PDB file of C-alpha atoms in Angstrom:
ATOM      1  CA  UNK A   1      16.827  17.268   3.767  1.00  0.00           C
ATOM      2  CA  UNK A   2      18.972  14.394   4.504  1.00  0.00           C
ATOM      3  CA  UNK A   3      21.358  16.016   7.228  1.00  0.00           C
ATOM      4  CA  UNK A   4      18.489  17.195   9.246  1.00  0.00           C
ATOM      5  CA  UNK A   5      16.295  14.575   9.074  1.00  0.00           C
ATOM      6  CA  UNK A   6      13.726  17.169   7.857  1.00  0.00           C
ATOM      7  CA  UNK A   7       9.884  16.685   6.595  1.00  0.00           C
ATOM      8  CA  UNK A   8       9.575  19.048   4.121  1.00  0.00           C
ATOM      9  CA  UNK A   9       6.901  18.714   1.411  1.00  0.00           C
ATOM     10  CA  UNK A  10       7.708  16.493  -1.547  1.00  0.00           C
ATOM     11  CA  UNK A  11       9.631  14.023   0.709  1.00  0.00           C
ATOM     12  CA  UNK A  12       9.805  10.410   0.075  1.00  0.00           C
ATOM     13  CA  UNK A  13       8.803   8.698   3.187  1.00  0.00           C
ATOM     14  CA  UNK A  14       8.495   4.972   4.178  1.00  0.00           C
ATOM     15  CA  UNK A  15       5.821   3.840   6.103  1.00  0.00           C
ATOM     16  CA  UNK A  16       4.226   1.351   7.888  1.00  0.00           C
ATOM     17  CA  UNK A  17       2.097  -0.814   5.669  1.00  0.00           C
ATOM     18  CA  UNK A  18      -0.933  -2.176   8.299  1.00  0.00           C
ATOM     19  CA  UNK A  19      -3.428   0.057   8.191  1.00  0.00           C
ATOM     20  CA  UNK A  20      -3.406   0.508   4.267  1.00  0.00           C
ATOM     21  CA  UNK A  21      -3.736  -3.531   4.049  1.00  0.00           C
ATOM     22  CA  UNK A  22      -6.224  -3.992   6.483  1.00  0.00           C
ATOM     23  CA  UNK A  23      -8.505  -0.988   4.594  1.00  0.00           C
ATOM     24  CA  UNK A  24      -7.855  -2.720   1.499  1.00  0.00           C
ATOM     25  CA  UNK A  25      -8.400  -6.443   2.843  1.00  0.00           C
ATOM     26  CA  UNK A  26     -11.740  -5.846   4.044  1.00  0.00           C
ATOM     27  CA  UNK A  27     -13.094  -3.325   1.049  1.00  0.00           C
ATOM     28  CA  UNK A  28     -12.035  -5.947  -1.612  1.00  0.00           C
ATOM     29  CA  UNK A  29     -11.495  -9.083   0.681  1.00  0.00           C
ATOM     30  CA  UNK A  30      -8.410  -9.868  -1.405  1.00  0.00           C
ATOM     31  CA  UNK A  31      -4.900 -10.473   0.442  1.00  0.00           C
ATOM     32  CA  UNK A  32      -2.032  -8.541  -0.076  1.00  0.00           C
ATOM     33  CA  UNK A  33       2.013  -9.195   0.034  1.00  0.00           C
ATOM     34  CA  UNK A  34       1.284 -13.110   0.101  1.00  0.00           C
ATOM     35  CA  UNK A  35       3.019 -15.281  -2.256  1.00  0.00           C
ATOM     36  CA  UNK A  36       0.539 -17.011  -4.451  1.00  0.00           C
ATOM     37  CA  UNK A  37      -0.978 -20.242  -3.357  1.00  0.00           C
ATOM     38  CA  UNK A  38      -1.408 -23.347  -5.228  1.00  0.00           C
ATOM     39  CA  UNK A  39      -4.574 -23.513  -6.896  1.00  0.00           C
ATOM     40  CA  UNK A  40      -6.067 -26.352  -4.503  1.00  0.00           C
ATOM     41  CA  UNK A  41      -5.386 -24.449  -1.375  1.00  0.00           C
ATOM     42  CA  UNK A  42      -6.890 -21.726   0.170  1.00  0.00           C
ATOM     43  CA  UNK A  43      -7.127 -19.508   3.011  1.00  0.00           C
ATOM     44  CA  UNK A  44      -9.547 -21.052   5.691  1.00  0.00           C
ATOM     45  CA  UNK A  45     -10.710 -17.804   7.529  1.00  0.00           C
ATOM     46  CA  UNK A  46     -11.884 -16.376   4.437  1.00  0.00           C
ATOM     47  CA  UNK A  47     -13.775 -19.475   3.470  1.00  0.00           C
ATOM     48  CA  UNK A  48     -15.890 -19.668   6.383  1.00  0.00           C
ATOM     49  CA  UNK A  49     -16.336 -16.002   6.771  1.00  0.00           C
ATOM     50  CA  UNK A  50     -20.504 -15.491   6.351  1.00  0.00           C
ATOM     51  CA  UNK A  51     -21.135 -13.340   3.924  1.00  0.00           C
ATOM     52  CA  UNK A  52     -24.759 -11.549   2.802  1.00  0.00           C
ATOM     53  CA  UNK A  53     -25.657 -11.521  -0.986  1.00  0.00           C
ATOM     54  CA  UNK A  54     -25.665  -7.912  -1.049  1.00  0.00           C
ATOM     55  CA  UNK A  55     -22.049  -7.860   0.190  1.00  0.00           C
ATOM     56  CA  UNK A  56     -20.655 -10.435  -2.107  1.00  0.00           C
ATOM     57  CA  UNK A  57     -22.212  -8.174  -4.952  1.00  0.00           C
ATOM     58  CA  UNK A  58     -20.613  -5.308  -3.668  1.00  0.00           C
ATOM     59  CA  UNK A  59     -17.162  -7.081  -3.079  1.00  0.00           C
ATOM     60  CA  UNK A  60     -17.791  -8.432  -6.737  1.00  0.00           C
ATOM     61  CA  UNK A  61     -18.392  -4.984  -8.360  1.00  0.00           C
ATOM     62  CA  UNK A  62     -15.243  -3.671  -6.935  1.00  0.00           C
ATOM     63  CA  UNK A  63     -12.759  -5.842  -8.223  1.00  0.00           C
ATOM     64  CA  UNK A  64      -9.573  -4.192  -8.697  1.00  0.00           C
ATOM     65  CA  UNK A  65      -5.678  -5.462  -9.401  1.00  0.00           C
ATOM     66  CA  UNK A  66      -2.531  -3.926  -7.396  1.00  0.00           C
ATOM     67  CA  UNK A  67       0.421  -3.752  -9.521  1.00  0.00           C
ATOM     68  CA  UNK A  68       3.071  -6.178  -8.410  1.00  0.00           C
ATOM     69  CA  UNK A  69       6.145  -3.543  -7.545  1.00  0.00           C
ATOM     70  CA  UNK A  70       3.092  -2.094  -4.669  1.00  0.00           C
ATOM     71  CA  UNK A  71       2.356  -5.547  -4.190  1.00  0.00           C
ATOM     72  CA  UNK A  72       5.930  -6.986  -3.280  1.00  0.00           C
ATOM     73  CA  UNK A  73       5.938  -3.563  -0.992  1.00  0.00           C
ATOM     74  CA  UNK A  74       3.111  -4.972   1.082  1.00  0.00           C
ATOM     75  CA  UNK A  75       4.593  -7.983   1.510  1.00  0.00           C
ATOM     76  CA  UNK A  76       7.778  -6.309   3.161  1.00  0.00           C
ATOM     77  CA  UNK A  77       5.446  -4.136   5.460  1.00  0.00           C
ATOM     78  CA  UNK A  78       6.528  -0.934   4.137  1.00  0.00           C
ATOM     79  CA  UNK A  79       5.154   1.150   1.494  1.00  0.00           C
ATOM     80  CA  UNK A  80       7.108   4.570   0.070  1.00  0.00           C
ATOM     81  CA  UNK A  81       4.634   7.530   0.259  1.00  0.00           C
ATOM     82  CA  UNK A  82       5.204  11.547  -0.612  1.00  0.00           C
ATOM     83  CA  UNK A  83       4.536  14.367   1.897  1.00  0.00           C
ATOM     84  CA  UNK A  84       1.862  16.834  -0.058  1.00  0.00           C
ATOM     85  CA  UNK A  85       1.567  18.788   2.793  1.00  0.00           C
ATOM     86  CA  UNK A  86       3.983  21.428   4.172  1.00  0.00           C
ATOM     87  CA  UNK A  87       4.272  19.423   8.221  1.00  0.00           C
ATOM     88  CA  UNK A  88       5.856  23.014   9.567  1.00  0.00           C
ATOM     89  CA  UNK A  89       5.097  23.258  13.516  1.00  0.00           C
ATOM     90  CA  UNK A  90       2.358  21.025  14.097  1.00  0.00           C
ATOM     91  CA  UNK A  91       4.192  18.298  12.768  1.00  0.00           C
ATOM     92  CA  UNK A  92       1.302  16.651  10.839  1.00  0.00           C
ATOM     93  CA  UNK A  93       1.746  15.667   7.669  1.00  0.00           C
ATOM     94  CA  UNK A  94      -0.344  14.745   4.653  1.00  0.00           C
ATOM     95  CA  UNK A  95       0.554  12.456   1.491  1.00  0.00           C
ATOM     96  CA  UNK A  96      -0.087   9.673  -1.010  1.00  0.00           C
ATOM     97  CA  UNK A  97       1.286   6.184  -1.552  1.00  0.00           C
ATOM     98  CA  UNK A  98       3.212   5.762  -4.232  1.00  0.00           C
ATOM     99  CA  UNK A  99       2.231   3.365  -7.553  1.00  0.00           C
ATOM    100  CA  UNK A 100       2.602   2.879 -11.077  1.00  0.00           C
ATOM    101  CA  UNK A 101       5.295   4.893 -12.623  1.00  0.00           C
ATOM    102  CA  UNK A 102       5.860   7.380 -10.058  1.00  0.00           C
ATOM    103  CA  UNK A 103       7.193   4.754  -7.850  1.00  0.00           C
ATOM    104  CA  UNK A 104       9.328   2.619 -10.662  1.00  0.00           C
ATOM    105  CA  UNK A 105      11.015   6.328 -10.788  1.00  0.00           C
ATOM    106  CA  UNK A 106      11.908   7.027  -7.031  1.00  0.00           C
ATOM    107  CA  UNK A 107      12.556   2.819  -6.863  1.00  0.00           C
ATOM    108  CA  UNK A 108      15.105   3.379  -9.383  1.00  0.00           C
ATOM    109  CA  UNK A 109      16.729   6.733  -7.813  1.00  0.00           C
ATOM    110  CA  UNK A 110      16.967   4.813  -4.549  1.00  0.00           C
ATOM    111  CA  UNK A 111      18.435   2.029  -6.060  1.00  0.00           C
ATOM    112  CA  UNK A 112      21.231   3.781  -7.778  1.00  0.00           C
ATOM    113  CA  UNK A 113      22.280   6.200  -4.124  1.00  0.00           C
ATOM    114  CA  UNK A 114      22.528   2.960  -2.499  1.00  0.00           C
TER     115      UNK A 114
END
């Protein structure tokens, strides 16, 4: 509802980006929402960073990619999400972030209001 100001479920919401970086930082100890580097530099805090063999193999066995519309998202702080949940009363609210198609759609919708 866009008079009120209303959650209601099936919202589109923007939120703050933080938390979900610094989860996904330190499962896959990949940055994200930084430009690309060239390939001679690097980032010195993850360089020096001891790491056990048994971590590197886990960090290794969870490689993963982030599509680049989710990516560029990070990088301005704010990711779109959807309320799942029905907030009511108690005012808490449960969702998802938003990727692959699902968010070219509602990228495109807000695009063309604006």
């Amino acid at each position: 509802l866009v008079r009120t100001n209303t959650l209601v479920k099936g919202a589109i919401v923007q939120i703050d980006a933080t938390p979900f970086r610094q989860w996904y930082e330190n499962r896959y100890a990949k940055v994200l929402g930084k430009k690309k580097r060239q390939a001679g530099e690097e980032d010195q805090s993850d360089a020096t960073k001891p790491r056990s063999k048994h971590l590197l193999a886990k960090i290794a066995a969870r490689q993963s990619a982030v599509e680049p519309a989710l990516d560029s998202q990070f990088g301005s702080n704010r990711v779109y999400a959807i309320v799942t949940s029905r907030p009511g009363q108690s005012g808490r609210c449960d969702g998802y972030i938003l990727e692959g198609k699902e968010l070219d759609f509602y990228l495109r919708k807000l695009r063309s209001k604006k």
